[in-house]
Short mmCIF file of C-alpha atoms and ligand atoms in Angstrom, two decimals:
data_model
loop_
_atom_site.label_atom_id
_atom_site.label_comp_id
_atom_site.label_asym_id
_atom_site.label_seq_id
_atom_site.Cartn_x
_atom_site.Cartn_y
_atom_site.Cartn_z
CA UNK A 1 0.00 0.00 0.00
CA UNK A 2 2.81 1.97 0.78
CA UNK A 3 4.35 1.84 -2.17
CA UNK A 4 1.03 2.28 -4.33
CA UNK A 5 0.43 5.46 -2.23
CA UNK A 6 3.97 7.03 -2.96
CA UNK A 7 3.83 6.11 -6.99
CA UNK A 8 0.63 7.76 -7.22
CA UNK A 9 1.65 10.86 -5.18
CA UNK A 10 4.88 10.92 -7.69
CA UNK A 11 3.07 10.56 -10.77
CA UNK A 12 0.49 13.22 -9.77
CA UNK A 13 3.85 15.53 -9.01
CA UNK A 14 5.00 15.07 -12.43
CA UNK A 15 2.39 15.54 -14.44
CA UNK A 16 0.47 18.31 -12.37
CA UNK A 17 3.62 19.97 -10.61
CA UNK A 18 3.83 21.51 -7.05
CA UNK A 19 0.25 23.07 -6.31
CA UNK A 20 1.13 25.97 -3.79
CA UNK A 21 -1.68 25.22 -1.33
CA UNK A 22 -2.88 27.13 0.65
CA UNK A 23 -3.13 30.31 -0.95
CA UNK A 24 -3.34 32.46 2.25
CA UNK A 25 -1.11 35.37 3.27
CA UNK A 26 -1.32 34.49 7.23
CA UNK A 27 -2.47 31.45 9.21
CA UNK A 28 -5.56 33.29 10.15
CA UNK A 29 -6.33 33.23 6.61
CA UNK A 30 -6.24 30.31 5.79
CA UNK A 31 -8.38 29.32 9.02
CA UNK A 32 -10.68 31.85 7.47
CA UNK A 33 -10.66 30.21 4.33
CA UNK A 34 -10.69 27.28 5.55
CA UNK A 35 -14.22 27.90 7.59
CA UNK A 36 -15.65 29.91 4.19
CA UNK A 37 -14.89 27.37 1.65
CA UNK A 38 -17.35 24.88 3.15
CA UNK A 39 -20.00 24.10 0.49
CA UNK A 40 -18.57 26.83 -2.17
CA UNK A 41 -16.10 27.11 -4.46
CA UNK A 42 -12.83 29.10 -3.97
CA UNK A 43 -13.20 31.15 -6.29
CA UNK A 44 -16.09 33.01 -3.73
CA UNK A 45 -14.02 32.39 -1.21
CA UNK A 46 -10.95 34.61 -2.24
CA UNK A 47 -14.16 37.92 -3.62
CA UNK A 48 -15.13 37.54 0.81
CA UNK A 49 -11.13 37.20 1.54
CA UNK A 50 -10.82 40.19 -0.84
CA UNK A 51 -13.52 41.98 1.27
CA UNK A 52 -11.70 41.39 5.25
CA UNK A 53 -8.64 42.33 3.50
CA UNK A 54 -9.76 45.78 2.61
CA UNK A 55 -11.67 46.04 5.66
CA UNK A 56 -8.70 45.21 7.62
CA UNK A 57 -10.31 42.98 9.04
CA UNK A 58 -7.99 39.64 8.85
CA UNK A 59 -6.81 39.53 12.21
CA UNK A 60 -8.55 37.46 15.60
CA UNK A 61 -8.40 40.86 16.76
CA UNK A 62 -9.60 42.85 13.96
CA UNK A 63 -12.22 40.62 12.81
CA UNK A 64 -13.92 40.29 16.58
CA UNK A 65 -14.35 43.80 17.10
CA UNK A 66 -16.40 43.46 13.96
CA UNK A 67 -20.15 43.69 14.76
CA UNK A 68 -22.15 40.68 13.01
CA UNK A 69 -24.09 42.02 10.61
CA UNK A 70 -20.77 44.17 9.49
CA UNK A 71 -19.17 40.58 9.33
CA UNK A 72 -21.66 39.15 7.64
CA UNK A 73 -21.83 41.69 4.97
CA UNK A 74 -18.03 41.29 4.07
CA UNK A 75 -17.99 37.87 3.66
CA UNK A 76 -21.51 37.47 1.62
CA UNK A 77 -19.82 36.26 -1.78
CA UNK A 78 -18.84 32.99 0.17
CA UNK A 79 -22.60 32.05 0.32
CA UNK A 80 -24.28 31.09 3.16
CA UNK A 81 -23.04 34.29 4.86
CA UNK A 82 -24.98 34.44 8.06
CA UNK A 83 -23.70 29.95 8.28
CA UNK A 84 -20.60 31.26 7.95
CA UNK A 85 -20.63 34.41 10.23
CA UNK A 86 -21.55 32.07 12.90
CA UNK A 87 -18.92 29.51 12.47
CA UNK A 88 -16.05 32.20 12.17
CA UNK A 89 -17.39 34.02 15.55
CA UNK A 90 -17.18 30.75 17.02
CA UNK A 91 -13.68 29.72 16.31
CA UNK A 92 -12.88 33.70 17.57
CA UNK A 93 -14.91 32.78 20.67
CA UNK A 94 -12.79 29.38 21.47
CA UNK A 95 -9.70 31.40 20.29
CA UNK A 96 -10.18 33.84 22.65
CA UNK A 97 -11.75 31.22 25.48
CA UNK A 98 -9.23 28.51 25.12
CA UNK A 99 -5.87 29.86 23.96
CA UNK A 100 -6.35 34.12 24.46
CA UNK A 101 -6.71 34.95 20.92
CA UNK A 102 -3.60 33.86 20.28
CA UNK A 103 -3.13 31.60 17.20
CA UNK A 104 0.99 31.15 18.00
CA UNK A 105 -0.51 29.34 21.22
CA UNK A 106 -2.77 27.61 19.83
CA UNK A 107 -0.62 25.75 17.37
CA UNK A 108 1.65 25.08 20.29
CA UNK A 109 -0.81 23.05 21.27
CA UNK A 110 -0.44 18.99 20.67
CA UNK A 111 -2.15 18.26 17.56
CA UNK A 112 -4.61 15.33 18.03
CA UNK A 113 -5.55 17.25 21.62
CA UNK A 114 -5.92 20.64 19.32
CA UNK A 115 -7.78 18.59 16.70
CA UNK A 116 -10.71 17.08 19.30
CA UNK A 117 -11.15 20.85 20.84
CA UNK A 118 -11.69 22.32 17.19
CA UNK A 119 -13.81 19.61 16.43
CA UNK A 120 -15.54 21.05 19.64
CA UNK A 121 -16.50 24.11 18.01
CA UNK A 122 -20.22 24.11 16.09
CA UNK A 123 -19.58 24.35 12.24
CA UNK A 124 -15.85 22.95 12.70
CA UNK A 125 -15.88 19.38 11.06
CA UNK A 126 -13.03 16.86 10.40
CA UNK A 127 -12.22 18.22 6.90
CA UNK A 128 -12.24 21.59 8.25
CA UNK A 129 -9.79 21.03 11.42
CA UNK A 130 -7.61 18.66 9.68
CA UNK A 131 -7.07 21.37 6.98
CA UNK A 132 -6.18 24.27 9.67
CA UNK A 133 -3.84 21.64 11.46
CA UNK A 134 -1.80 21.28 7.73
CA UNK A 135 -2.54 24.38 6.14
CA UNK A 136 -2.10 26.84 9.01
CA UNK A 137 -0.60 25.13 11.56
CA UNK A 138 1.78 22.88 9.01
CA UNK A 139 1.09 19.44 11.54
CA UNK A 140 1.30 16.33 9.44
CA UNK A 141 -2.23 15.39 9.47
CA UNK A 142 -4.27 14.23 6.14
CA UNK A 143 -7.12 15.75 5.22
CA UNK A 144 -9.81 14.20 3.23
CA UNK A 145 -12.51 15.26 1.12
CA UNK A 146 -15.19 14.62 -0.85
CA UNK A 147 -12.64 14.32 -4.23
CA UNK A 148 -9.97 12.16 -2.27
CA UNK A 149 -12.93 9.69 -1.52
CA UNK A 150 -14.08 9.26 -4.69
CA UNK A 151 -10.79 8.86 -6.55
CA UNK A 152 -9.74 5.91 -3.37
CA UNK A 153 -13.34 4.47 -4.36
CA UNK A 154 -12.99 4.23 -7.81
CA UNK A 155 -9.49 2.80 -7.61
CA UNK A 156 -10.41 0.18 -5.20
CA UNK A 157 -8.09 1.64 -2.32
CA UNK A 158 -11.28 1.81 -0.15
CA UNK A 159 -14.98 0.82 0.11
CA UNK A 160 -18.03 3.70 -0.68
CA UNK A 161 -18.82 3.48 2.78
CA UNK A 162 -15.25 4.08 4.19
CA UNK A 163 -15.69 6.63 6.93
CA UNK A 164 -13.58 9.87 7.20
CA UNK A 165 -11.25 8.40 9.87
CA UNK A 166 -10.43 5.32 7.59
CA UNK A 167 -9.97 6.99 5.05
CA UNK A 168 -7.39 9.24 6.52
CA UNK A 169 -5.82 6.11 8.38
CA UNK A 170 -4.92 4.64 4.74
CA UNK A 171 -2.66 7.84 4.23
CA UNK A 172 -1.27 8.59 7.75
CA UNK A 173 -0.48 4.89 8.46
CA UNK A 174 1.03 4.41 5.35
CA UNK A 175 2.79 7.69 4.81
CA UNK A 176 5.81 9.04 6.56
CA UNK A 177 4.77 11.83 8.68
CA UNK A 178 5.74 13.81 6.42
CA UNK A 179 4.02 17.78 6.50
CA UNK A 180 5.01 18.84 2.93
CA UNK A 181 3.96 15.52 1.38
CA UNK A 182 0.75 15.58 3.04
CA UNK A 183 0.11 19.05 1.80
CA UNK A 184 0.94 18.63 -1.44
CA UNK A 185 -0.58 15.31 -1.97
CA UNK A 186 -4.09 16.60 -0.90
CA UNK A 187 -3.65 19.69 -3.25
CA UNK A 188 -2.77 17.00 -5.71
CA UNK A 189 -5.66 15.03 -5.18
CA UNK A 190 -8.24 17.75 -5.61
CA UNK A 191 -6.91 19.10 -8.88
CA UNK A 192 -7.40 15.59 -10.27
CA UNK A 193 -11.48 15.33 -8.66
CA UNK A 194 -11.58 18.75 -10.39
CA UNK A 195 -10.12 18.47 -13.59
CA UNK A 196 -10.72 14.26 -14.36
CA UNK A 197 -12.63 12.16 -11.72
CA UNK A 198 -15.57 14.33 -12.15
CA UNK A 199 -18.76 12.45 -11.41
CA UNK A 200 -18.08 11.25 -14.73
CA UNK A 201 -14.99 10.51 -14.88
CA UNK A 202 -12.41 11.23 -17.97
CA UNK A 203 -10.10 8.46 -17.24
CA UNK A 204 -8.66 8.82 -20.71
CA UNK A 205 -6.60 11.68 -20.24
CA UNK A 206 -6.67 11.44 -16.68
CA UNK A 207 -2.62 10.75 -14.96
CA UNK A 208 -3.69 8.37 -12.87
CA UNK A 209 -5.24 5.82 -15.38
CA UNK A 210 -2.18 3.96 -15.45
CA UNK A 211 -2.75 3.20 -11.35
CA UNK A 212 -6.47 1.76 -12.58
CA UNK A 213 -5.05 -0.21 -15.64
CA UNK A 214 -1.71 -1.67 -13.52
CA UNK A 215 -4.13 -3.17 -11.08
CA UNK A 216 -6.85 -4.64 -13.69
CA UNK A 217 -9.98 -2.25 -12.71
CA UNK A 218 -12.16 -1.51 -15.21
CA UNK A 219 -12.57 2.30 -16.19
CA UNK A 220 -15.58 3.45 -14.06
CA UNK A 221 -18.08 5.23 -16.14
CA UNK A 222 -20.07 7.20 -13.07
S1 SF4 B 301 -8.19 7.38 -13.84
FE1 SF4 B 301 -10.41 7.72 -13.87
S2 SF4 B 301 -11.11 6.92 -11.91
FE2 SF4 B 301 -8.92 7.24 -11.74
S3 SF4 B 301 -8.69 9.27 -10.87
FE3 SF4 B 301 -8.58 9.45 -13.07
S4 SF4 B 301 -10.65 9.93 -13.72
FE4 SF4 B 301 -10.76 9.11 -11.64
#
């Protein structure tokens, strides 16, 4: 499995290159984008990050003295705005509560102990924590999504009704612990779900047909 893991990871690299994630100019951005970028696409995400920015508003600090409708208002091109208001005013909230606002003390924090109290915070799922544990915090811990599932499914690496931990298990006991390689490999895996393994799928040009071929699985069609 090992092995598999690490030739698809290297093909990906070839073919696709390095995929500079996460586009964020501080780790409170990318926890921001992190929250916003639930059930959107990024693309909204960086018009509300565009917003803050020009508000000033993309600090712990700056964005809790922000009232909630003003909050809401800046970050209404992410969708869901008043969701999403919510969720970021509770992460400030636990910030503040738990670690002082501070987001250096925070990620001093042990990461599996940070990881159950962010997964403590309403609107804070596993996708979401694991990616502010990688992507701001730079802790070697997988993140999954919807794309990594369905390209693991259709190359037989796990069953449809694998369940988020399970799925991250086949990475992170596999894989060294290894911070880079887990960032870039996730990157990796959603420009494929974007570009080929669509829902359906365009295995033809896709770079990881070779992986389906090599172990004798039929090209899914949905
Ligand atoms: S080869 Fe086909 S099934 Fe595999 S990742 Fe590419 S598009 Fe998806």
């Amino acid at each position: 499995m090992r092995r598999r893991l690490l030739r698809i990871y290297h093909r990906l690299y070839r073919r696709l290159g390095p995929q500079g994630w996460w586009p964020g100019r501080s780790r409170f951005e990318v926890i921001v984008g992190a929250i916003l970028t639930q059930n959107t696409n990024w693309g909204n995400v960086e018009k509300a990050i565009r917003q803050l920015r020009g508000a000033r508003a993309l600090t712990p600090s700056a964005m809790s003295a922000l009232s909630r409708h003003r909050l809401a208002t800046l970050i209404r091109p992410a969708g869901t705005f008043a969701v999403k208001t919510r969720r970021l005013q509770n992460f400030l909230a636990f910030l503040r509560t738990r670690y002082g606002g501070n987001l250096r003390r925070m990620f001093r924090d042990e990461p599996a102990r940070l990881r159950d109290a962010l997964l403590g915070v309403s609107g804070i799922g596993p996708e979401t924590a694991d990616s502010i544990l990688l992507y701001a915090g730079n802790m070697p811990v997988f993140v999954i999504d919807a794309y990594t599932k369905r390209i693991l499914v259709r190359h037989r690496l796990i069953s449809p009704e694998a369940a988020y931990h399970e799925v991250q298990a086949l990475f992170m006991n596999h894989l060294p612990q290894d911070t880079q390689l887990y960032n870039e490999y996730h990157a990796l895996l959603v420009a494929v779900g974007k570009a080929y393994c669509r829902s359906t799928p365009r295995c033809d040009t896709c770079p990881l047909r070779w992986d389906l071929e090599g172990h004798g699985i039929p090209l899914p069609r949905r």
